[in-house]
């Protein structure tokens, strides 16, 4: 019943067969015979022979052009589709530690949104019918995203390795008129997780702001400049009227207009992420 392979944890030496038999893979240990002695090593926490688990964390961002209520979206890597965090409750120039719903809660939320969309498309058929409320798990969001991928077969293991070799895509987002808006994007290689390390932490990943977000910032800037110019014009007109009524001096020059502010594209921002697993994936397999 001994399992061959690489030793993944602390070694334990045994002096009797009874001690060897007391520890088995079913109890979380692999056993080797080394130079006539039995050696046990603790298995990785997630080695169930059926799945491998990844932990994705959005640790924060910096350099936002303006304070926003943000959320982070992960895609690519080993994910089957994009997954978004919960929207932060407060606006911030430096948001931190986004929270994620569990897989069950995300599925229930997706079902709820789908039901609402179908009801909106067919209001007549939905009239008089009570909406079916999905059973949402009563559990608070947590500060990491847990992703489990099956690895029972060689094909599933290869799919996981292919996913680890694909870049992790990150989108910093907010909402406008109840719709998601991508503020900026970033991407990073996680290939070191395949063989070299169990954790990749990037504390200054560059975020490039999207053209849509820059256009919104430009429009807000132009509106602000136009409002300031209109206010100065109204103030000057009022001063001129007061001068005429009071018999002010002729030929008095109006004050010079200050130069108009020129919009400049914001500098790139930064985002901090961490991705980890129990051990390098090839070692887990």
PDB file of C-alpha atoms in Angstrom:
ATOM      1  CA  UNK A   1       0.000   0.000   0.000  1.00  0.00           C
ATOM      2  CA  UNK A   2       2.967   2.380  -0.256  1.00  0.00           C
ATOM      3  CA  UNK A   3       2.565   5.319  -2.650  1.00  0.00           C
ATOM      4  CA  UNK A   4       5.632   6.257  -4.785  1.00  0.00           C
ATOM      5  CA  UNK A   5       6.339   9.859  -5.655  1.00  0.00           C
ATOM      6  CA  UNK A   6       7.970  13.065  -4.467  1.00  0.00           C
ATOM      7  CA  UNK A   7       8.076  13.955  -0.799  1.00  0.00           C
ATOM      8  CA  UNK A   8       6.028  17.140  -0.394  1.00  0.00           C
ATOM      9  CA  UNK A   9       6.269  17.845   3.305  1.00  0.00           C
ATOM     10  CA  UNK A  10       8.204  17.271   6.524  1.00  0.00           C
ATOM     11  CA  UNK A  11       9.769  13.792   6.841  1.00  0.00           C
ATOM     12  CA  UNK A  12       8.917  11.526   9.765  1.00  0.00           C
ATOM     13  CA  UNK A  13      11.066   8.473  10.599  1.00  0.00           C
ATOM     14  CA  UNK A  14       9.529   5.309  12.103  1.00  0.00           C
ATOM     15  CA  UNK A  15      10.962   2.515  14.179  1.00  0.00           C
ATOM     16  CA  UNK A  16       8.162  -0.025  13.938  1.00  0.00           C
ATOM     17  CA  UNK A  17       5.730  -1.478  11.410  1.00  0.00           C
ATOM     18  CA  UNK A  18       2.855  -0.468  13.689  1.00  0.00           C
ATOM     19  CA  UNK A  19       3.783   3.209  13.286  1.00  0.00           C
ATOM     20  CA  UNK A  20       3.984   2.865   9.502  1.00  0.00           C
ATOM     21  CA  UNK A  21       0.594   1.197   9.246  1.00  0.00           C
ATOM     22  CA  UNK A  22      -0.969   3.890  11.442  1.00  0.00           C
ATOM     23  CA  UNK A  23      -0.308   6.502   8.749  1.00  0.00           C
ATOM     24  CA  UNK A  24      -1.688   6.011   5.247  1.00  0.00           C
ATOM     25  CA  UNK A  25      -2.723   8.209   2.295  1.00  0.00           C
ATOM     26  CA  UNK A  26      -6.290   8.060   3.606  1.00  0.00           C
ATOM     27  CA  UNK A  27      -5.022   9.867   6.723  1.00  0.00           C
ATOM     28  CA  UNK A  28      -3.183  12.512   4.722  1.00  0.00           C
ATOM     29  CA  UNK A  29       0.299  10.918   4.513  1.00  0.00           C
ATOM     30  CA  UNK A  30       2.377   9.265   1.799  1.00  0.00           C
ATOM     31  CA  UNK A  31       4.857   6.594   2.891  1.00  0.00           C
ATOM     32  CA  UNK A  32       8.281   5.857   1.343  1.00  0.00           C
ATOM     33  CA  UNK A  33      10.990   3.319   2.147  1.00  0.00           C
ATOM     34  CA  UNK A  34      14.318   5.171   2.207  1.00  0.00           C
ATOM     35  CA  UNK A  35      17.521   3.288   3.066  1.00  0.00           C
ATOM     36  CA  UNK A  36      15.515   0.625   4.860  1.00  0.00           C
ATOM     37  CA  UNK A  37      13.518   3.136   6.911  1.00  0.00           C
ATOM     38  CA  UNK A  38       9.893   4.191   6.438  1.00  0.00           C
ATOM     39  CA  UNK A  39       9.407   7.914   5.725  1.00  0.00           C
ATOM     40  CA  UNK A  40       6.078   9.753   5.796  1.00  0.00           C
ATOM     41  CA  UNK A  41       5.270  13.143   4.258  1.00  0.00           C
ATOM     42  CA  UNK A  42       2.138  15.201   4.775  1.00  0.00           C
ATOM     43  CA  UNK A  43       0.078  15.556   1.626  1.00  0.00           C
ATOM     44  CA  UNK A  44      -0.914  19.056   0.363  1.00  0.00           C
ATOM     45  CA  UNK A  45      -4.070  20.353   1.963  1.00  0.00           C
ATOM     46  CA  UNK A  46      -6.024  20.233  -1.311  1.00  0.00           C
ATOM     47  CA  UNK A  47      -4.737  16.885  -2.632  1.00  0.00           C
ATOM     48  CA  UNK A  48      -7.990  14.946  -2.734  1.00  0.00           C
ATOM     49  CA  UNK A  49      -6.956  13.237  -6.022  1.00  0.00           C
ATOM     50  CA  UNK A  50     -10.103  14.782  -7.497  1.00  0.00           C
ATOM     51  CA  UNK A  51      -9.459  18.532  -7.585  1.00  0.00           C
ATOM     52  CA  UNK A  52      -6.854  21.245  -7.189  1.00  0.00           C
ATOM     53  CA  UNK A  53      -7.760  24.514  -5.485  1.00  0.00           C
ATOM     54  CA  UNK A  54      -6.542  28.036  -6.271  1.00  0.00           C
ATOM     55  CA  UNK A  55      -6.971  31.116  -4.109  1.00  0.00           C
ATOM     56  CA  UNK A  56      -7.173  34.493  -5.908  1.00  0.00           C
ATOM     57  CA  UNK A  57      -6.998  37.752  -3.960  1.00  0.00           C
ATOM     58  CA  UNK A  58      -7.448  41.368  -5.033  1.00  0.00           C
ATOM     59  CA  UNK A  59      -5.334  43.201  -2.476  1.00  0.00           C
ATOM     60  CA  UNK A  60      -5.952  46.786  -3.607  1.00  0.00           C
ATOM     61  CA  UNK A  61      -5.282  49.475  -6.198  1.00  0.00           C
ATOM     62  CA  UNK A  62      -3.691  52.919  -6.352  1.00  0.00           C
ATOM     63  CA  UNK A  63      -3.491  55.860  -8.723  1.00  0.00           C
ATOM     64  CA  UNK A  64      -7.162  56.145  -9.632  1.00  0.00           C
ATOM     65  CA  UNK A  65      -7.884  59.453 -11.415  1.00  0.00           C
ATOM     66  CA  UNK A  66     -10.876  60.016  -9.139  1.00  0.00           C
ATOM     67  CA  UNK A  67     -12.522  58.328  -6.176  1.00  0.00           C
ATOM     68  CA  UNK A  68     -14.734  55.431  -7.278  1.00  0.00           C
ATOM     69  CA  UNK A  69     -16.749  52.584  -5.841  1.00  0.00           C
ATOM     70  CA  UNK A  70     -14.874  49.684  -7.373  1.00  0.00           C
ATOM     71  CA  UNK A  71     -14.953  45.959  -7.957  1.00  0.00           C
ATOM     72  CA  UNK A  72     -12.390  43.661  -9.520  1.00  0.00           C
ATOM     73  CA  UNK A  73     -13.002  41.034 -12.190  1.00  0.00           C
ATOM     74  CA  UNK A  74     -10.751  38.008 -12.792  1.00  0.00           C
ATOM     75  CA  UNK A  75     -10.742  36.038 -16.054  1.00  0.00           C
ATOM     76  CA  UNK A  76      -8.392  33.844 -18.067  1.00  0.00           C
ATOM     77  CA  UNK A  77      -5.955  31.649 -16.101  1.00  0.00           C
ATOM     78  CA  UNK A  78      -7.853  28.511 -14.933  1.00  0.00           C
ATOM     79  CA  UNK A  79     -11.209  30.296 -14.752  1.00  0.00           C
ATOM     80  CA  UNK A  80     -14.032  29.089 -16.979  1.00  0.00           C
ATOM     81  CA  UNK A  81     -15.411  32.614 -17.273  1.00  0.00           C
ATOM     82  CA  UNK A  82     -15.085  36.088 -15.735  1.00  0.00           C
ATOM     83  CA  UNK A  83     -15.872  36.389 -12.014  1.00  0.00           C
ATOM     84  CA  UNK A  84     -16.508  39.733 -10.317  1.00  0.00           C
ATOM     85  CA  UNK A  85     -16.115  40.749  -6.712  1.00  0.00           C
ATOM     86  CA  UNK A  86     -18.681  42.607  -4.655  1.00  0.00           C
ATOM     87  CA  UNK A  87     -18.763  46.367  -5.295  1.00  0.00           C
ATOM     88  CA  UNK A  88     -17.028  48.349  -2.560  1.00  0.00           C
ATOM     89  CA  UNK A  89     -19.324  50.345  -0.295  1.00  0.00           C
ATOM     90  CA  UNK A  90     -17.280  53.564  -0.298  1.00  0.00           C
ATOM     91  CA  UNK A  91     -15.608  55.651  -2.979  1.00  0.00           C
ATOM     92  CA  UNK A  92     -11.830  55.658  -2.755  1.00  0.00           C
ATOM     93  CA  UNK A  93      -8.721  56.675  -4.666  1.00  0.00           C
ATOM     94  CA  UNK A  94      -6.959  53.616  -3.223  1.00  0.00           C
ATOM     95  CA  UNK A  95      -9.470  50.780  -2.809  1.00  0.00           C
ATOM     96  CA  UNK A  96      -8.333  47.647  -0.997  1.00  0.00           C
ATOM     97  CA  UNK A  97      -9.300  44.029  -0.364  1.00  0.00           C
ATOM     98  CA  UNK A  98     -12.279  43.219  -2.563  1.00  0.00           C
ATOM     99  CA  UNK A  99     -14.751  40.614  -1.319  1.00  0.00           C
ATOM    100  CA  UNK A 100     -16.142  37.631  -3.241  1.00  0.00           C
ATOM    101  CA  UNK A 101     -19.271  35.532  -2.972  1.00  0.00           C
ATOM    102  CA  UNK A 102     -19.049  31.754  -2.774  1.00  0.00           C
ATOM    103  CA  UNK A 103     -19.616  29.656  -5.893  1.00  0.00           C
ATOM    104  CA  UNK A 104     -23.114  28.754  -4.657  1.00  0.00           C
ATOM    105  CA  UNK A 105     -24.017  32.383  -3.985  1.00  0.00           C
ATOM    106  CA  UNK A 106     -22.695  33.442  -7.403  1.00  0.00           C
ATOM    107  CA  UNK A 107     -24.802  30.764  -9.091  1.00  0.00           C
ATOM    108  CA  UNK A 108     -27.908  31.883  -7.196  1.00  0.00           C
ATOM    109  CA  UNK A 109     -27.253  35.522  -8.089  1.00  0.00           C
ATOM    110  CA  UNK A 110     -26.811  34.608 -11.767  1.00  0.00           C
ATOM    111  CA  UNK A 111     -30.109  32.698 -11.700  1.00  0.00           C
ATOM    112  CA  UNK A 112     -31.863  35.686 -10.137  1.00  0.00           C
ATOM    113  CA  UNK A 113     -30.538  38.072 -12.806  1.00  0.00           C
ATOM    114  CA  UNK A 114     -31.514  35.670 -15.580  1.00  0.00           C
ATOM    115  CA  UNK A 115     -35.054  35.427 -14.211  1.00  0.00           C
ATOM    116  CA  UNK A 116     -35.301  39.224 -14.058  1.00  0.00           C
ATOM    117  CA  UNK A 117     -34.063  39.557 -17.649  1.00  0.00           C
ATOM    118  CA  UNK A 118     -36.572  36.995 -18.913  1.00  0.00           C
ATOM    119  CA  UNK A 119     -39.376  38.746 -17.049  1.00  0.00           C
ATOM    120  CA  UNK A 120     -38.346  42.077 -18.588  1.00  0.00           C
ATOM    121  CA  UNK A 121     -38.348  40.563 -22.098  1.00  0.00           C
ATOM    122  CA  UNK A 122     -41.809  39.011 -21.629  1.00  0.00           C
ATOM    123  CA  UNK A 123     -43.737  41.287 -19.258  1.00  0.00           C
ATOM    124  CA  UNK A 124     -47.120  39.898 -20.360  1.00  0.00           C
ATOM    125  CA  UNK A 125     -46.253  36.286 -19.616  1.00  0.00           C
ATOM    126  CA  UNK A 126     -44.698  37.283 -16.294  1.00  0.00           C
ATOM    127  CA  UNK A 127     -47.739  39.350 -15.263  1.00  0.00           C
ATOM    128  CA  UNK A 128     -49.468  37.907 -12.234  1.00  0.00           C
ATOM    129  CA  UNK A 129     -46.737  35.353 -11.620  1.00  0.00           C
ATOM    130  CA  UNK A 130     -44.646  35.584  -8.478  1.00  0.00           C
ATOM    131  CA  UNK A 131     -40.936  35.603  -9.301  1.00  0.00           C
ATOM    132  CA  UNK A 132     -39.093  32.456  -8.254  1.00  0.00           C
ATOM    133  CA  UNK A 133     -36.550  33.496  -5.630  1.00  0.00           C
ATOM    134  CA  UNK A 134     -33.367  31.407  -5.813  1.00  0.00           C
ATOM    135  CA  UNK A 135     -32.084  29.822  -2.648  1.00  0.00           C
ATOM    136  CA  UNK A 136     -29.142  32.128  -1.855  1.00  0.00           C
ATOM    137  CA  UNK A 137     -26.744  30.741   0.758  1.00  0.00           C
ATOM    138  CA  UNK A 138     -26.732  32.844   3.913  1.00  0.00           C
ATOM    139  CA  UNK A 139     -22.982  33.391   4.126  1.00  0.00           C
ATOM    140  CA  UNK A 140     -20.968  36.632   4.026  1.00  0.00           C
ATOM    141  CA  UNK A 141     -18.507  37.331   1.206  1.00  0.00           C
ATOM    142  CA  UNK A 142     -14.846  36.617   1.898  1.00  0.00           C
ATOM    143  CA  UNK A 143     -11.621  38.369   0.894  1.00  0.00           C
ATOM    144  CA  UNK A 144     -10.544  35.750  -1.641  1.00  0.00           C
ATOM    145  CA  UNK A 145     -11.902  33.855  -4.625  1.00  0.00           C
ATOM    146  CA  UNK A 146     -11.740  30.059  -4.325  1.00  0.00           C
ATOM    147  CA  UNK A 147     -11.474  28.173  -7.604  1.00  0.00           C
ATOM    148  CA  UNK A 148     -11.496  24.355  -7.629  1.00  0.00           C
ATOM    149  CA  UNK A 149     -10.642  22.451 -10.806  1.00  0.00           C
ATOM    150  CA  UNK A 150     -11.035  18.685 -11.309  1.00  0.00           C
ATOM    151  CA  UNK A 151      -7.858  16.687 -11.879  1.00  0.00           C
ATOM    152  CA  UNK A 152      -8.900  13.033 -11.750  1.00  0.00           C
ATOM    153  CA  UNK A 153      -7.846  12.226 -15.317  1.00  0.00           C
ATOM    154  CA  UNK A 154      -4.737  13.049 -17.310  1.00  0.00           C
ATOM    155  CA  UNK A 155      -6.834  15.227 -19.610  1.00  0.00           C
ATOM    156  CA  UNK A 156      -8.154  17.265 -16.653  1.00  0.00           C
ATOM    157  CA  UNK A 157      -4.636  17.650 -15.278  1.00  0.00           C
ATOM    158  CA  UNK A 158      -3.427  18.926 -18.654  1.00  0.00           C
ATOM    159  CA  UNK A 159      -6.295  21.409 -18.783  1.00  0.00           C
ATOM    160  CA  UNK A 160      -5.246  22.775 -15.393  1.00  0.00           C
ATOM    161  CA  UNK A 161      -1.615  23.085 -16.524  1.00  0.00           C
ATOM    162  CA  UNK A 162      -2.745  24.836 -19.719  1.00  0.00           C
ATOM    163  CA  UNK A 163      -4.819  27.233 -17.630  1.00  0.00           C
ATOM    164  CA  UNK A 164      -1.912  27.999 -15.315  1.00  0.00           C
ATOM    165  CA  UNK A 165       0.178  28.805 -18.405  1.00  0.00           C
ATOM    166  CA  UNK A 166      -2.461  31.317 -19.565  1.00  0.00           C
ATOM    167  CA  UNK A 167      -2.261  34.897 -18.240  1.00  0.00           C
ATOM    168  CA  UNK A 168      -4.582  36.075 -15.501  1.00  0.00           C
ATOM    169  CA  UNK A 169      -6.659  38.985 -16.789  1.00  0.00           C
ATOM    170  CA  UNK A 170      -7.778  41.652 -14.326  1.00  0.00           C
ATOM    171  CA  UNK A 171     -10.366  44.382 -14.830  1.00  0.00           C
ATOM    172  CA  UNK A 172     -10.891  47.221 -12.352  1.00  0.00           C
ATOM    173  CA  UNK A 173     -14.544  48.188 -12.625  1.00  0.00           C
ATOM    174  CA  UNK A 174     -17.315  50.398 -11.287  1.00  0.00           C
ATOM    175  CA  UNK A 175     -20.993  50.917 -12.107  1.00  0.00           C
ATOM    176  CA  UNK A 176     -22.631  53.705 -14.094  1.00  0.00           C
ATOM    177  CA  UNK A 177     -26.447  53.842 -14.292  1.00  0.00           C
ATOM    178  CA  UNK A 178     -26.588  50.364 -12.743  1.00  0.00           C
ATOM    179  CA  UNK A 179     -24.352  48.985 -15.513  1.00  0.00           C
ATOM    180  CA  UNK A 180     -20.750  47.790 -15.121  1.00  0.00           C
ATOM    181  CA  UNK A 181     -18.029  50.052 -16.501  1.00  0.00           C
ATOM    182  CA  UNK A 182     -14.452  48.870 -16.950  1.00  0.00           C
ATOM    183  CA  UNK A 183     -12.079  51.517 -15.611  1.00  0.00           C
ATOM    184  CA  UNK A 184      -8.814  49.812 -16.446  1.00  0.00           C
ATOM    185  CA  UNK A 185      -7.241  46.470 -17.259  1.00  0.00           C
ATOM    186  CA  UNK A 186      -4.102  44.515 -16.447  1.00  0.00           C
ATOM    187  CA  UNK A 187      -2.746  41.030 -17.045  1.00  0.00           C
ATOM    188  CA  UNK A 188      -0.047  38.885 -15.480  1.00  0.00           C
ATOM    189  CA  UNK A 189       1.617  35.533 -16.085  1.00  0.00           C
ATOM    190  CA  UNK A 190       1.002  32.850 -13.466  1.00  0.00           C
ATOM    191  CA  UNK A 191       3.159  30.194 -15.136  1.00  0.00           C
ATOM    192  CA  UNK A 192       5.499  30.014 -12.118  1.00  0.00           C
ATOM    193  CA  UNK A 193       2.702  28.178 -10.307  1.00  0.00           C
ATOM    194  CA  UNK A 194       3.207  25.207 -12.625  1.00  0.00           C
ATOM    195  CA  UNK A 195       6.634  24.141 -11.350  1.00  0.00           C
ATOM    196  CA  UNK A 196       8.420  26.801  -9.300  1.00  0.00           C
ATOM    197  CA  UNK A 197       6.216  28.166  -6.530  1.00  0.00           C
ATOM    198  CA  UNK A 198       2.882  27.859  -4.758  1.00  0.00           C
ATOM    199  CA  UNK A 199       2.215  31.620  -4.613  1.00  0.00           C
ATOM    200  CA  UNK A 200       2.574  34.564  -6.987  1.00  0.00           C
ATOM    201  CA  UNK A 201       2.189  38.028  -5.456  1.00  0.00           C
ATOM    202  CA  UNK A 202       2.281  41.151  -7.640  1.00  0.00           C
ATOM    203  CA  UNK A 203       2.177  44.416  -5.707  1.00  0.00           C
ATOM    204  CA  UNK A 204       2.569  46.956  -8.537  1.00  0.00           C
ATOM    205  CA  UNK A 205       0.837  45.533 -11.593  1.00  0.00           C
ATOM    206  CA  UNK A 206       0.251  48.328 -14.129  1.00  0.00           C
ATOM    207  CA  UNK A 207      -3.378  49.235 -14.900  1.00  0.00           C
ATOM    208  CA  UNK A 208      -4.094  50.891 -18.246  1.00  0.00           C
ATOM    209  CA  UNK A 209      -7.262  53.009 -18.206  1.00  0.00           C
ATOM    210  CA  UNK A 210      -9.788  52.166 -20.895  1.00  0.00           C
ATOM    211  CA  UNK A 211     -10.682  54.661 -23.670  1.00  0.00           C
ATOM    212  CA  UNK A 212     -14.289  54.684 -22.372  1.00  0.00           C
ATOM    213  CA  UNK A 213     -13.201  55.762 -18.909  1.00  0.00           C
ATOM    214  CA  UNK A 214     -10.779  58.373 -20.251  1.00  0.00           C
ATOM    215  CA  UNK A 215     -13.580  59.768 -22.436  1.00  0.00           C
ATOM    216  CA  UNK A 216     -15.803  60.131 -19.346  1.00  0.00           C
ATOM    217  CA  UNK A 217     -13.009  61.919 -17.485  1.00  0.00           C
ATOM    218  CA  UNK A 218     -12.428  64.217 -20.472  1.00  0.00           C
ATOM    219  CA  UNK A 219     -16.139  65.075 -20.724  1.00  0.00           C
ATOM    220  CA  UNK A 220     -16.339  65.838 -16.996  1.00  0.00           C
ATOM    221  CA  UNK A 221     -13.246  68.046 -17.279  1.00  0.00           C
ATOM    222  CA  UNK A 222     -14.644  69.951 -20.274  1.00  0.00           C
ATOM    223  CA  UNK A 223     -17.974  70.488 -18.510  1.00  0.00           C
ATOM    224  CA  UNK A 224     -16.165  71.788 -15.438  1.00  0.00           C
ATOM    225  CA  UNK A 225     -14.057  74.203 -17.518  1.00  0.00           C
ATOM    226  CA  UNK A 226     -17.126  75.420 -19.421  1.00  0.00           C
ATOM    227  CA  UNK A 227     -19.046  76.003 -16.171  1.00  0.00           C
ATOM    228  CA  UNK A 228     -16.133  77.965 -14.699  1.00  0.00           C
ATOM    229  CA  UNK A 229     -15.863  80.091 -17.865  1.00  0.00           C
ATOM    230  CA  UNK A 230     -19.612  80.836 -17.793  1.00  0.00           C
ATOM    231  CA  UNK A 231     -19.401  81.845 -14.134  1.00  0.00           C
ATOM    232  CA  UNK A 232     -16.488  84.223 -14.852  1.00  0.00           C
ATOM    233  CA  UNK A 233     -18.363  85.757 -17.795  1.00  0.00           C
ATOM    234  CA  UNK A 234     -21.464  86.340 -15.654  1.00  0.00           C
ATOM    235  CA  UNK A 235     -19.343  87.912 -12.912  1.00  0.00           C
ATOM    236  CA  UNK A 236     -17.604  90.234 -15.410  1.00  0.00           C
ATOM    237  CA  UNK A 237     -20.925  91.290 -16.912  1.00  0.00           C
ATOM    238  CA  UNK A 238     -22.279  92.107 -13.458  1.00  0.00           C
ATOM    239  CA  UNK A 239     -19.184  94.194 -12.670  1.00  0.00           C
ATOM    240  CA  UNK A 240     -19.525  96.117 -15.925  1.00  0.00           C
ATOM    241  CA  UNK A 241     -23.181  96.863 -15.206  1.00  0.00           C
ATOM    242  CA  UNK A 242     -22.331  98.104 -11.738  1.00  0.00           C
ATOM    243  CA  UNK A 243     -19.567 100.288 -13.174  1.00  0.00           C
ATOM    244  CA  UNK A 244     -21.918 101.850 -15.708  1.00  0.00           C
ATOM    245  CA  UNK A 245     -24.565 102.637 -13.124  1.00  0.00           C
ATOM    246  CA  UNK A 246     -21.996 104.102 -10.755  1.00  0.00           C
ATOM    247  CA  UNK A 247     -20.296 106.226 -13.393  1.00  0.00           C
ATOM    248  CA  UNK A 248     -17.033 104.323 -13.355  1.00  0.00           C
ATOM    249  CA  UNK A 249     -13.993 105.465 -15.290  1.00  0.00           C
ATOM    250  CA  UNK A 250     -14.138 105.087 -19.076  1.00  0.00           C
ATOM    251  CA  UNK A 251     -11.587 102.918 -20.778  1.00  0.00           C
ATOM    252  CA  UNK A 252     -11.060 100.630 -17.807  1.00  0.00           C
ATOM    253  CA  UNK A 253      -9.614  97.343 -19.050  1.00  0.00           C
ATOM    254  CA  UNK A 254     -11.419  94.140 -18.032  1.00  0.00           C
ATOM    255  CA  UNK A 255      -9.317  91.661 -16.081  1.00  0.00           C
ATOM    256  CA  UNK A 256      -7.377  89.139 -18.113  1.00  0.00           C
ATOM    257  CA  UNK A 257      -8.889  85.703 -18.517  1.00  0.00           C
ATOM    258  CA  UNK A 258      -6.873  82.933 -16.850  1.00  0.00           C
ATOM    259  CA  UNK A 259      -5.623  80.270 -19.270  1.00  0.00           C
ATOM    260  CA  UNK A 260      -8.049  77.407 -19.761  1.00  0.00           C
ATOM    261  CA  UNK A 261      -7.088  74.117 -18.147  1.00  0.00           C
ATOM    262  CA  UNK A 262      -6.019  71.494 -20.673  1.00  0.00           C
ATOM    263  CA  UNK A 263      -7.108  67.904 -20.143  1.00  0.00           C
ATOM    264  CA  UNK A 264      -4.306  65.365 -19.854  1.00  0.00           C
ATOM    265  CA  UNK A 265      -4.732  61.609 -19.977  1.00  0.00           C
ATOM    266  CA  UNK A 266      -4.309  60.164 -16.473  1.00  0.00           C
ATOM    267  CA  UNK A 267      -1.145  58.256 -15.654  1.00  0.00           C
ATOM    268  CA  UNK A 268      -1.503  54.459 -15.407  1.00  0.00           C
ATOM    269  CA  UNK A 269      -2.620  53.066 -12.074  1.00  0.00           C
ATOM    270  CA  UNK A 270      -1.500  50.031 -10.102  1.00  0.00           C
ATOM    271  CA  UNK A 271      -3.232  46.971  -8.719  1.00  0.00           C
ATOM    272  CA  UNK A 272      -2.096  44.325  -6.230  1.00  0.00           C
ATOM    273  CA  UNK A 273      -3.052  40.659  -6.597  1.00  0.00           C
ATOM    274  CA  UNK A 274      -2.029  37.325  -5.107  1.00  0.00           C
ATOM    275  CA  UNK A 275      -2.664  33.838  -6.504  1.00  0.00           C
ATOM    276  CA  UNK A 276      -1.752  30.705  -4.551  1.00  0.00           C
ATOM    277  CA  UNK A 277      -2.213  26.953  -4.422  1.00  0.00           C
ATOM    278  CA  UNK A 278      -1.201  24.219  -2.007  1.00  0.00           C
ATOM    279  CA  UNK A 279       2.034  23.551  -3.937  1.00  0.00           C
ATOM    280  CA  UNK A 280       3.424  23.912  -7.483  1.00  0.00           C
ATOM    281  CA  UNK A 281       0.816  22.227  -9.662  1.00  0.00           C
ATOM    282  CA  UNK A 282       3.092  19.703 -11.314  1.00  0.00           C
ATOM    283  CA  UNK A 283       4.205  18.589  -7.838  1.00  0.00           C
ATOM    284  CA  UNK A 284       0.614  18.230  -6.665  1.00  0.00           C
ATOM    285  CA  UNK A 285      -0.116  16.019  -9.666  1.00  0.00           C
TER     286      UNK A 285
END
